[in-house]
Amino acid sequence: MKDKVFILEDDAGICGLIRVALEMNGIAFESFSCCADFFGALETERPDVALLDVMLPDGNGFDVLKKVKAEHPSVSCIMLSALGKEEDKVNGLNLGADDYVSKPFSVLELTARINAALRRKRRDNVLKVGGLALDYDSMDILLDGRQMDLNRKEYELLKYFMENAGKVLKRETLLNEIWGYESGETRTLDNHVARLRKMGVANLETVFGVGYKLNV
């Protein structure tokens, strides 16, 4: 999946420069001038990197940083701020920022820092089990290099199998973890497993009388 950057910056001139730089580097982006729009977009999509201005019309970038890191810790956050004093940088880094860039800044340097953050994420955030690869940042699961078209429960179930690969998972455990109940009708679980197998996940083993296991 293509890299994605969210830009939270209310200065149209600065935002325009960043957009041009990202376009030239083939990096997809969305830009927002206020916190409300930024958080609205974050509900439906997780960017790889978020560029966060500090002084915003409806909030403070440090508060945005704390909320992003609390709810979506895998998102790399780079602060963009005219507050360039050492204590401001230390404050941002202590709150969880992955980088801190003082204004005015070189667009080339900022682009290099974004690319460095993207490289780190590609290296650290992929779980592989056999032919399956789970990208925690994009929330994609690939099978033999092909992106799987999964609904929400199929994704959650396969993710749980991958994170517990090689373990025998009881039906009750799967029902509780994925659907929120510990007992009852298991046909829904069986149907989801059947659909995953039909999509090509051939290493899902039925452990009769117990549950299922994703073989490594």
JSON list of C-alpha atoms in Angstrom, two decimals:
[
{"chain": "A", "resi": 1, "resn": "MET", "atom": "CA", "xyz": [0.00, 0.00, 0.00]},
{"chain": "A", "resi": 2, "resn": "LYS", "atom": "CA", "xyz": [1.24, 3.48, -0.81]},
{"chain": "A", "resi": 3, "resn": "ASP", "atom": "CA", "xyz": [2.79, 5.55, 1.98]},
{"chain": "A", "resi": 4, "resn": "LYS", "atom": "CA", "xyz": [0.46, 8.17, 3.43]},
{"chain": "A", "resi": 5, "resn": "VAL", "atom": "CA", "xyz": [1.15, 11.40, 5.32]},
{"chain": "A", "resi": 6, "resn": "PHE", "atom": "CA", "xyz": [-1.34, 13.56, 7.20]},
{"chain": "A", "resi": 7, "resn": "ILE", "atom": "CA", "xyz": [-0.43, 17.27, 7.39]},
{"chain": "A", "resi": 8, "resn": "LEU", "atom": "CA", "xyz": [-1.99, 19.32, 10.21]},
{"chain": "A", "resi": 9, "resn": "GLU", "atom": "CA", "xyz": [-0.90, 22.88, 9.41]},
{"chain": "A", "resi": 10, "resn": "ASP", "atom": "CA", "xyz": [-3.01, 26.05, 9.29]},
{"chain": "A", "resi": 11, "resn": "ASP", "atom": "CA", "xyz": [-0.46, 28.17, 7.39]},
{"chain": "A", "resi": 12, "resn": "ALA", "atom": "CA", "xyz": [-1.49, 27.81, 3.75]},
{"chain": "A", "resi": 13, "resn": "GLY", "atom": "CA", "xyz": [1.94, 28.83, 2.45]},
{"chain": "A", "resi": 14, "resn": "ILE", "atom": "CA", "xyz": [3.85, 26.26, 4.50]},
{"chain": "A", "resi": 15, "resn": "CYS", "atom": "CA", "xyz": [1.27, 23.59, 3.76]},
{"chain": "A", "resi": 16, "resn": "GLY", "atom": "CA", "xyz": [1.57, 24.28, 0.05]},
{"chain": "A", "resi": 17, "resn": "LEU", "atom": "CA", "xyz": [5.35, 23.83, 0.11]},
{"chain": "A", "resi": 18, "resn": "ILE", "atom": "CA", "xyz": [5.04, 20.54, 1.96]},
{"chain": "A", "resi": 19, "resn": "ARG", "atom": "CA", "xyz": [2.39, 19.28, -0.47]},
{"chain": "A", "resi": 20, "resn": "VAL", "atom": "CA", "xyz": [4.62, 20.05, -3.48]},
{"chain": "A", "resi": 21, "resn": "ALA", "atom": "CA", "xyz": [7.57, 18.26, -1.87]},
{"chain": "A", "resi": 22, "resn": "LEU", "atom": "CA", "xyz": [5.50, 15.18, -1.10]},
{"chain": "A", "resi": 23, "resn": "GLU", "atom": "CA", "xyz": [4.04, 15.11, -4.61]},
{"chain": "A", "resi": 24, "resn": "MET", "atom": "CA", "xyz": [7.55, 15.25, -6.10]},
{"chain": "A", "resi": 25, "resn": "ASN", "atom": "CA", "xyz": [8.54, 12.26, -3.94]},
{"chain": "A", "resi": 26, "resn": "GLY", "atom": "CA", "xyz": [5.46, 10.22, -4.82]},
{"chain": "A", "resi": 27, "resn": "ILE", "atom": "CA", "xyz": [4.11, 10.27, -1.25]},
{"chain": "A", "resi": 28, "resn": "ALA", "atom": "CA", "xyz": [0.35, 10.40, -0.82]},
{"chain": "A", "resi": 29, "resn": "PHE", "atom": "CA", "xyz": [-1.02, 12.93, 1.65]},
{"chain": "A", "resi": 30, "resn": "GLU", "atom": "CA", "xyz": [-4.03, 14.71, 3.06]},
{"chain": "A", "resi": 31, "resn": "SER", "atom": "CA", "xyz": [-3.83, 18.15, 4.62]},
{"chain": "A", "resi": 32, "resn": "PHE", "atom": "CA", "xyz": [-5.94, 19.70, 7.37]},
{"chain": "A", "resi": 33, "resn": "SER", "atom": "CA", "xyz": [-6.01, 23.22, 8.80]},
{"chain": "A", "resi": 34, "resn": "CYS", "atom": "CA", "xyz": [-7.78, 22.34, 12.07]},
{"chain": "A", "resi": 35, "resn": "CYS", "atom": "CA", "xyz": [-7.79, 19.59, 14.67]},
{"chain": "A", "resi": 36, "resn": "ALA", "atom": "CA", "xyz": [-11.43, 18.66, 14.13]},
{"chain": "A", "resi": 37, "resn": "ASP", "atom": "CA", "xyz": [-10.92, 17.74, 10.47]},
{"chain": "A", "resi": 38, "resn": "PHE", "atom": "CA", "xyz": [-7.68, 15.90, 11.29]},
{"chain": "A", "resi": 39, "resn": "PHE", "atom": "CA", "xyz": [-9.32, 13.70, 13.93]},
{"chain": "A", "resi": 40, "resn": "GLY", "atom": "CA", "xyz": [-12.32, 13.13, 11.69]},
{"chain": "A", "resi": 41, "resn": "ALA", "atom": "CA", "xyz": [-10.07, 11.67, 9.01]},
{"chain": "A", "resi": 42, "resn": "LEU", "atom": "CA", "xyz": [-8.11, 9.66, 11.58]},
{"chain": "A", "resi": 43, "resn": "GLU", "atom": "CA", "xyz": [-11.27, 7.75, 12.49]},
{"chain": "A", "resi": 44, "resn": "THR", "atom": "CA", "xyz": [-11.30, 6.06, 9.09]},
{"chain": "A", "resi": 45, "resn": "GLU", "atom": "CA", "xyz": [-7.64, 5.99, 8.02]},
{"chain": "A", "resi": 46, "resn": "ARG", "atom": "CA", "xyz": [-4.27, 5.60, 9.70]},
{"chain": "A", "resi": 47, "resn": "PRO", "atom": "CA", "xyz": [-1.43, 7.55, 8.07]},
{"chain": "A", "resi": 48, "resn": "ASP", "atom": "CA", "xyz": [2.14, 6.34, 8.24]},
{"chain": "A", "resi": 49, "resn": "VAL", "atom": "CA", "xyz": [3.36, 9.78, 9.33]},
{"chain": "A", "resi": 50, "resn": "ALA", "atom": "CA", "xyz": [1.58, 12.80, 10.81]},
{"chain": "A", "resi": 51, "resn": "LEU", "atom": "CA", "xyz": [3.12, 16.28, 10.52]},
{"chain": "A", "resi": 52, "resn": "LEU", "atom": "CA", "xyz": [1.75, 18.33, 13.42]},
{"chain": "A", "resi": 53, "resn": "ASP", "atom": "CA", "xyz": [1.88, 22.09, 13.76]},
{"chain": "A", "resi": 54, "resn": "VAL", "atom": "CA", "xyz": [1.85, 23.25, 17.39]},
{"chain": "A", "resi": 55, "resn": "MET", "atom": "CA", "xyz": [-0.15, 26.49, 17.21]},
{"chain": "A", "resi": 56, "resn": "LEU", "atom": "CA", "xyz": [-3.55, 25.67, 15.67]},
{"chain": "A", "resi": 57, "resn": "PRO", "atom": "CA", "xyz": [-6.85, 27.58, 15.49]},
{"chain": "A", "resi": 58, "resn": "ASP", "atom": "CA", "xyz": [-8.82, 25.03, 17.50]},
{"chain": "A", "resi": 59, "resn": "GLY", "atom": "CA", "xyz": [-6.20, 23.38, 19.67]},
{"chain": "A", "resi": 60, "resn": "ASN", "atom": "CA", "xyz": [-2.59, 22.72, 20.51]},
{"chain": "A", "resi": 61, "resn": "GLY", "atom": "CA", "xyz": [-0.35, 20.37, 18.56]},
{"chain": "A", "resi": 62, "resn": "PHE", "atom": "CA", "xyz": [1.10, 18.89, 21.74]},
{"chain": "A", "resi": 63, "resn": "ASP", "atom": "CA", "xyz": [-2.41, 17.85, 22.81]},
{"chain": "A", "resi": 64, "resn": "VAL", "atom": "CA", "xyz": [-2.98, 16.36, 19.36]},
{"chain": "A", "resi": 65, "resn": "LEU", "atom": "CA", "xyz": [0.30, 14.46, 19.71]},
{"chain": "A", "resi": 66, "resn": "LYS", "atom": "CA", "xyz": [-0.71, 12.98, 23.07]},
{"chain": "A", "resi": 67, "resn": "LYS", "atom": "CA", "xyz": [-4.08, 11.83, 21.71]},
{"chain": "A", "resi": 68, "resn": "VAL", "atom": "CA", "xyz": [-2.59, 10.30, 18.55]},
{"chain": "A", "resi": 69, "resn": "LYS", "atom": "CA", "xyz": [0.09, 8.41, 20.47]},
{"chain": "A", "resi": 70, "resn": "ALA", "atom": "CA", "xyz": [-2.43, 7.19, 23.05]},
{"chain": "A", "resi": 71, "resn": "GLU", "atom": "CA", "xyz": [-4.89, 5.86, 20.46]},
{"chain": "A", "resi": 72, "resn": "HIS", "atom": "CA", "xyz": [-2.65, 5.07, 17.46]},
{"chain": "A", "resi": 73, "resn": "PRO", "atom": "CA", "xyz": [0.91, 4.57, 18.72]},
{"chain": "A", "resi": 74, "resn": "SER", "atom": "CA", "xyz": [2.12, 3.18, 15.39]},
{"chain": "A", "resi": 75, "resn": "VAL", "atom": "CA", "xyz": [1.64, 6.57, 13.67]},
{"chain": "A", "resi": 76, "resn": "SER", "atom": "CA", "xyz": [4.99, 8.40, 13.45]},
{"chain": "A", "resi": 77, "resn": "CYS", "atom": "CA", "xyz": [4.56, 12.04, 14.52]},
{"chain": "A", "resi": 78, "resn": "ILE", "atom": "CA", "xyz": [6.85, 14.87, 13.42]},
{"chain": "A", "resi": 79, "resn": "MET", "atom": "CA", "xyz": [6.25, 18.22, 15.12]},
{"chain": "A", "resi": 80, "resn": "LEU", "atom": "CA", "xyz": [6.47, 21.41, 13.03]},
{"chain": "A", "resi": 81, "resn": "SER", "atom": "CA", "xyz": [6.80, 24.43, 15.25]},
{"chain": "A", "resi": 82, "resn": "ALA", "atom": "CA", "xyz": [7.96, 28.01, 15.47]},
{"chain": "A", "resi": 83, "resn": "LEU", "atom": "CA", "xyz": [8.68, 27.18, 19.12]},
{"chain": "A", "resi": 84, "resn": "GLY", "atom": "CA", "xyz": [12.31, 26.25, 18.59]},
{"chain": "A", "resi": 85, "resn": "LYS", "atom": "CA", "xyz": [13.68, 26.52, 22.11]},
{"chain": "A", "resi": 86, "resn": "GLU", "atom": "CA", "xyz": [15.35, 23.47, 23.59]},
{"chain": "A", "resi": 87, "resn": "GLU", "atom": "CA", "xyz": [12.65, 23.06, 26.23]},
{"chain": "A", "resi": 88, "resn": "ASP", "atom": "CA", "xyz": [9.94, 23.03, 23.54]},
{"chain": "A", "resi": 89, "resn": "LYS", "atom": "CA", "xyz": [11.74, 20.29, 21.62]},
{"chain": "A", "resi": 90, "resn": "VAL", "atom": "CA", "xyz": [12.33, 18.28, 24.79]},
{"chain": "A", "resi": 91, "resn": "ASN", "atom": "CA", "xyz": [8.65, 18.64, 25.70]},
{"chain": "A", "resi": 92, "resn": "GLY", "atom": "CA", "xyz": [7.55, 17.37, 22.29]},
{"chain": "A", "resi": 93, "resn": "LEU", "atom": "CA", "xyz": [9.93, 14.42, 22.34]},
{"chain": "A", "resi": 94, "resn": "ASN", "atom": "CA", "xyz": [8.95, 13.51, 25.90]},
{"chain": "A", "resi": 95, "resn": "LEU", "atom": "CA", "xyz": [5.30, 13.49, 24.83]},
{"chain": "A", "resi": 96, "resn": "GLY", "atom": "CA", "xyz": [6.08, 10.87, 22.19]},
{"chain": "A", "resi": 97, "resn": "ALA", "atom": "CA", "xyz": [7.08, 12.83, 19.08]},
{"chain": "A", "resi": 98, "resn": "ASP", "atom": "CA", "xyz": [9.30, 10.83, 16.73]},
{"chain": "A", "resi": 99, "resn": "ASP", "atom": "CA", "xyz": [10.98, 14.01, 15.45]},
{"chain": "A", "resi": 100, "resn": "TYR", "atom": "CA", "xyz": [10.85, 17.78, 15.91]},
{"chain": "A", "resi": 101, "resn": "VAL", "atom": "CA", "xyz": [11.47, 20.33, 13.14]},
{"chain": "A", "resi": 102, "resn": "SER", "atom": "CA", "xyz": [11.69, 24.04, 13.94]},
{"chain": "A", "resi": 103, "resn": "LYS", "atom": "CA", "xyz": [10.28, 26.72, 11.63]},
{"chain": "A", "resi": 104, "resn": "PRO", "atom": "CA", "xyz": [11.54, 28.02, 9.33]},
{"chain": "A", "resi": 105, "resn": "PHE", "atom": "CA", "xyz": [12.79, 24.73, 7.94]},
{"chain": "A", "resi": 106, "resn": "SER", "atom": "CA", "xyz": [14.30, 23.35, 4.75]},
{"chain": "A", "resi": 107, "resn": "VAL", "atom": "CA", "xyz": [11.71, 21.43, 2.72]},
{"chain": "A", "resi": 108, "resn": "LEU", "atom": "CA", "xyz": [14.47, 19.09, 1.56]},
{"chain": "A", "resi": 109, "resn": "GLU", "atom": "CA", "xyz": [15.42, 18.32, 5.15]},
{"chain": "A", "resi": 110, "resn": "LEU", "atom": "CA", "xyz": [11.79, 17.77, 6.13]},
{"chain": "A", "resi": 111, "resn": "THR", "atom": "CA", "xyz": [11.30, 15.40, 3.20]},
{"chain": "A", "resi": 112, "resn": "ALA", "atom": "CA", "xyz": [14.41, 13.46, 4.24]},
{"chain": "A", "resi": 113, "resn": "ARG", "atom": "CA", "xyz": [13.07, 13.15, 7.78]},
{"chain": "A", "resi": 114, "resn": "ILE", "atom": "CA", "xyz": [9.69, 11.93, 6.47]},
{"chain": "A", "resi": 115, "resn": "ASN", "atom": "CA", "xyz": [11.39, 9.33, 4.28]},
{"chain": "A", "resi": 116, "resn": "ALA", "atom": "CA", "xyz": [13.50, 8.18, 7.24]},
{"chain": "A", "resi": 117, "resn": "ALA", "atom": "CA", "xyz": [10.33, 7.72, 9.32]},
{"chain": "A", "resi": 118, "resn": "LEU", "atom": "CA", "xyz": [8.72, 5.74, 6.50]},
{"chain": "A", "resi": 119, "resn": "ARG", "atom": "CA", "xyz": [11.74, 3.46, 6.20]},
{"chain": "A", "resi": 120, "resn": "ARG", "atom": "CA", "xyz": [11.66, 2.73, 9.94]},
{"chain": "A", "resi": 121, "resn": "LYS", "atom": "CA", "xyz": [7.98, 1.84, 9.77]},
{"chain": "A", "resi": 122, "resn": "ARG", "atom": "CA", "xyz": [8.39, -0.50, 6.81]},
{"chain": "A", "resi": 123, "resn": "ARG", "atom": "CA", "xyz": [11.12, -2.35, 8.72]},
{"chain": "A", "resi": 124, "resn": "ASP", "atom": "CA", "xyz": [9.41, -2.62, 12.09]},
{"chain": "A", "resi": 125, "resn": "ASN", "atom": "CA", "xyz": [5.68, -3.05, 11.53]},
{"chain": "A", "resi": 126, "resn": "VAL", "atom": "CA", "xyz": [5.06, -6.16, 9.46]},
{"chain": "A", "resi": 127, "resn": "LEU", "atom": "CA", "xyz": [4.18, -9.59, 10.88]},
{"chain": "A", "resi": 128, "resn": "LYS", "atom": "CA", "xyz": [4.85, -12.53, 8.56]},
{"chain": "A", "resi": 129, "resn": "VAL", "atom": "CA", "xyz": [3.45, -16.04, 8.94]},
{"chain": "A", "resi": 130, "resn": "GLY", "atom": "CA", "xyz": [4.16, -18.28, 5.99]},
{"chain": "A", "resi": 131, "resn": "GLY", "atom": "CA", "xyz": [2.74, -16.60, 2.91]},
{"chain": "A", "resi": 132, "resn": "LEU", "atom": "CA", "xyz": [0.76, -14.12, 5.01]},
{"chain": "A", "resi": 133, "resn": "ALA", "atom": "CA", "xyz": [2.02, -10.62, 5.82]},
{"chain": "A", "resi": 134, "resn": "LEU", "atom": "CA", "xyz": [0.19, -8.24, 8.19]},
{"chain": "A", "resi": 135, "resn": "ASP", "atom": "CA", "xyz": [1.06, -4.56, 7.95]},
{"chain": "A", "resi": 136, "resn": "TYR", "atom": "CA", "xyz": [0.03, -3.01, 11.27]},
{"chain": "A", "resi": 137, "resn": "ASP", "atom": "CA", "xyz": [0.21, 0.54, 9.94]},
{"chain": "A", "resi": 138, "resn": "SER", "atom": "CA", "xyz": [-1.88, 0.18, 6.79]},
{"chain": "A", "resi": 139, "resn": "MET", "atom": "CA", "xyz": [-4.00, -2.61, 8.38]},
{"chain": "A", "resi": 140, "resn": "ASP", "atom": "CA", "xyz": [-3.55, -4.65, 5.19]},
{"chain": "A", "resi": 141, "resn": "ILE", "atom": "CA", "xyz": [-3.03, -8.40, 5.08]},
{"chain": "A", "resi": 142, "resn": "LEU", "atom": "CA", "xyz": [-1.28, -9.80, 2.01]},
{"chain": "A", "resi": 143, "resn": "LEU", "atom": "CA", "xyz": [-1.32, -13.43, 0.92]},
{"chain": "A", "resi": 144, "resn": "ASP", "atom": "CA", "xyz": [1.61, -14.35, -1.33]},
{"chain": "A", "resi": 145, "resn": "GLY", "atom": "CA", "xyz": [2.02, -10.64, -2.11]},
{"chain": "A", "resi": 146, "resn": "ARG", "atom": "CA", "xyz": [-1.65, -10.10, -2.99]},
{"chain": "A", "resi": 147, "resn": "GLN", "atom": "CA", "xyz": [-3.78, -7.83, -0.81]},
{"chain": "A", "resi": 148, "resn": "MET", "atom": "CA", "xyz": [-6.72, -9.70, 0.69]},
{"chain": "A", "resi": 149, "resn": "ASP", "atom": "CA", "xyz": [-10.20, -8.19, 0.50]},
{"chain": "A", "resi": 150, "resn": "LEU", "atom": "CA", "xyz": [-11.40, -8.72, 4.07]},
{"chain": "A", "resi": 151, "resn": "ASN", "atom": "CA", "xyz": [-14.35, -7.38, 5.98]},
{"chain": "A", "resi": 152, "resn": "ARG", "atom": "CA", "xyz": [-13.81, -6.17, 9.54]},
{"chain": "A", "resi": 153, "resn": "LYS", "atom": "CA", "xyz": [-14.41, -9.48, 11.33]},
{"chain": "A", "resi": 154, "resn": "GLU", "atom": "CA", "xyz": [-12.44, -11.48, 8.78]},
{"chain": "A", "resi": 155, "resn": "TYR", "atom": "CA", "xyz": [-9.53, -9.09, 9.31]},
{"chain": "A", "resi": 156, "resn": "GLU", "atom": "CA", "xyz": [-9.74, -9.26, 13.10]},
{"chain": "A", "resi": 157, "resn": "LEU", "atom": "CA", "xyz": [-9.98, -13.05, 13.06]},
{"chain": "A", "resi": 158, "resn": "LEU", "atom": "CA", "xyz": [-7.06, -13.57, 10.68]},
{"chain": "A", "resi": 159, "resn": "LYS", "atom": "CA", "xyz": [-4.97, -11.01, 12.60]},
{"chain": "A", "resi": 160, "resn": "TYR", "atom": "CA", "xyz": [-5.63, -12.90, 15.83]},
{"chain": "A", "resi": 161, "resn": "PHE", "atom": "CA", "xyz": [-4.68, -16.19, 14.18]},
{"chain": "A", "resi": 162, "resn": "MET", "atom": "CA", "xyz": [-1.44, -14.66, 12.89]},
{"chain": "A", "resi": 163, "resn": "GLU", "atom": "CA", "xyz": [-0.52, -13.17, 16.27]},
{"chain": "A", "resi": 164, "resn": "ASN", "atom": "CA", "xyz": [-1.07, -16.60, 17.83]},
{"chain": "A", "resi": 165, "resn": "ALA", "atom": "CA", "xyz": [0.32, -18.73, 15.01]},
{"chain": "A", "resi": 166, "resn": "GLY", "atom": "CA", "xyz": [1.13, -22.31, 16.00]},
{"chain": "A", "resi": 167, "resn": "LYS", "atom": "CA", "xyz": [-1.20, -22.24, 19.01]},
{"chain": "A", "resi": 168, "resn": "VAL", "atom": "CA", "xyz": [-4.42, -24.22, 19.32]},
{"chain": "A", "resi": 169, "resn": "LEU", "atom": "CA", "xyz": [-7.14, -21.62, 19.89]},
{"chain": "A", "resi": 170, "resn": "LYS", "atom": "CA", "xyz": [-10.36, -22.71, 21.56]},
{"chain": "A", "resi": 171, "resn": "ARG", "atom": "CA", "xyz": [-13.66, -21.77, 19.98]},
{"chain": "A", "resi": 172, "resn": "GLU", "atom": "CA", "xyz": [-14.65, -20.00, 23.19]},
{"chain": "A", "resi": 173, "resn": "THR", "atom": "CA", "xyz": [-11.48, -17.90, 23.09]},
{"chain": "A", "resi": 174, "resn": "LEU", "atom": "CA", "xyz": [-12.05, -16.87, 19.47]},
{"chain": "A", "resi": 175, "resn": "LEU", "atom": "CA", "xyz": [-15.71, -16.03, 20.08]},
{"chain": "A", "resi": 176, "resn": "ASN", "atom": "CA", "xyz": [-14.76, -13.88, 23.08]},
{"chain": "A", "resi": 177, "resn": "GLU", "atom": "CA", "xyz": [-11.82, -12.10, 21.42]},
{"chain": "A", "resi": 178, "resn": "ILE", "atom": "CA", "xyz": [-13.49, -11.38, 18.07]},
{"chain": "A", "resi": 179, "resn": "TRP", "atom": "CA", "xyz": [-17.22, -11.25, 18.80]},
{"chain": "A", "resi": 180, "resn": "GLY", "atom": "CA", "xyz": [-17.25, -10.46, 22.51]},
{"chain": "A", "resi": 181, "resn": "TYR", "atom": "CA", "xyz": [-19.04, -13.51, 23.86]},
{"chain": "A", "resi": 182, "resn": "GLU", "atom": "CA", "xyz": [-17.70, -16.70, 25.38]},
{"chain": "A", "resi": 183, "resn": "SER", "atom": "CA", "xyz": [-20.27, -19.31, 24.41]},
{"chain": "A", "resi": 184, "resn": "GLY", "atom": "CA", "xyz": [-23.23, -19.90, 22.18]},
{"chain": "A", "resi": 185, "resn": "GLU", "atom": "CA", "xyz": [-23.71, -20.43, 18.45]},
{"chain": "A", "resi": 186, "resn": "THR", "atom": "CA", "xyz": [-20.37, -21.11, 16.72]},
{"chain": "A", "resi": 187, "resn": "ARG", "atom": "CA", "xyz": [-21.64, -21.19, 13.15]},
{"chain": "A", "resi": 188, "resn": "THR", "atom": "CA", "xyz": [-20.51, -17.59, 12.61]},
{"chain": "A", "resi": 189, "resn": "LEU", "atom": "CA", "xyz": [-16.95, -18.54, 13.53]},
{"chain": "A", "resi": 190, "resn": "ASP", "atom": "CA", "xyz": [-17.02, -21.61, 11.30]},
{"chain": "A", "resi": 191, "resn": "ASN", "atom": "CA", "xyz": [-18.36, -19.58, 8.38]},
{"chain": "A", "resi": 192, "resn": "HIS", "atom": "CA", "xyz": [-15.61, -16.98, 8.76]},
{"chain": "A", "resi": 193, "resn": "VAL", "atom": "CA", "xyz": [-12.94, -19.67, 8.86]},
{"chain": "A", "resi": 194, "resn": "ALA", "atom": "CA", "xyz": [-14.45, -21.25, 5.74]},
{"chain": "A", "resi": 195, "resn": "ARG", "atom": "CA", "xyz": [-14.31, -17.89, 3.92]},
{"chain": "A", "resi": 196, "resn": "LEU", "atom": "CA", "xyz": [-10.67, -17.39, 4.90]},
{"chain": "A", "resi": 197, "resn": "ARG", "atom": "CA", "xyz": [-9.84, -20.83, 3.55]},
{"chain": "A", "resi": 198, "resn": "LYS", "atom": "CA", "xyz": [-11.70, -20.06, 0.34]},
{"chain": "A", "resi": 199, "resn": "MET", "atom": "CA", "xyz": [-9.55, -16.93, -0.04]},
{"chain": "A", "resi": 200, "resn": "GLY", "atom": "CA", "xyz": [-6.44, -19.12, 0.07]},
{"chain": "A", "resi": 201, "resn": "VAL", "atom": "CA", "xyz": [-5.51, -19.39, 3.76]},
{"chain": "A", "resi": 202, "resn": "ALA", "atom": "CA", "xyz": [-4.87, -23.11, 3.48]},
{"chain": "A", "resi": 203, "resn": "ASN", "atom": "CA", "xyz": [-2.88, -23.52, 6.70]},
{"chain": "A", "resi": 204, "resn": "LEU", "atom": "CA", "xyz": [-5.89, -23.01, 9.00]},
{"chain": "A", "resi": 205, "resn": "GLU", "atom": "CA", "xyz": [-6.29, -26.37, 10.72]},
{"chain": "A", "resi": 206, "resn": "THR", "atom": "CA", "xyz": [-9.43, -27.58, 12.46]},
{"chain": "A", "resi": 207, "resn": "VAL", "atom": "CA", "xyz": [-8.63, -29.14, 15.84]},
{"chain": "A", "resi": 208, "resn": "PHE", "atom": "CA", "xyz": [-11.72, -31.25, 16.33]},
{"chain": "A", "resi": 209, "resn": "GLY", "atom": "CA", "xyz": [-13.54, -30.77, 19.58]},
{"chain": "A", "resi": 210, "resn": "VAL", "atom": "CA", "xyz": [-11.35, -27.79, 20.49]},
{"chain": "A", "resi": 211, "resn": "GLY", "atom": "CA", "xyz": [-11.05, -25.04, 17.86]},
{"chain": "A", "resi": 212, "resn": "TYR", "atom": "CA", "xyz": [-8.55, -23.97, 15.22]},
{"chain": "A", "resi": 213, "resn": "LYS", "atom": "CA", "xyz": [-4.83, -23.47, 14.68]},
{"chain": "A", "resi": 214, "resn": "LEU", "atom": "CA", "xyz": [-2.93, -21.43, 12.10]},
{"chain": "A", "resi": 215, "resn": "ASN", "atom": "CA", "xyz": [0.05, -23.58, 11.18]},
{"chain": "A", "resi": 216, "resn": "VAL", "atom": "CA", "xyz": [3.38, -21.84, 10.70]}
]
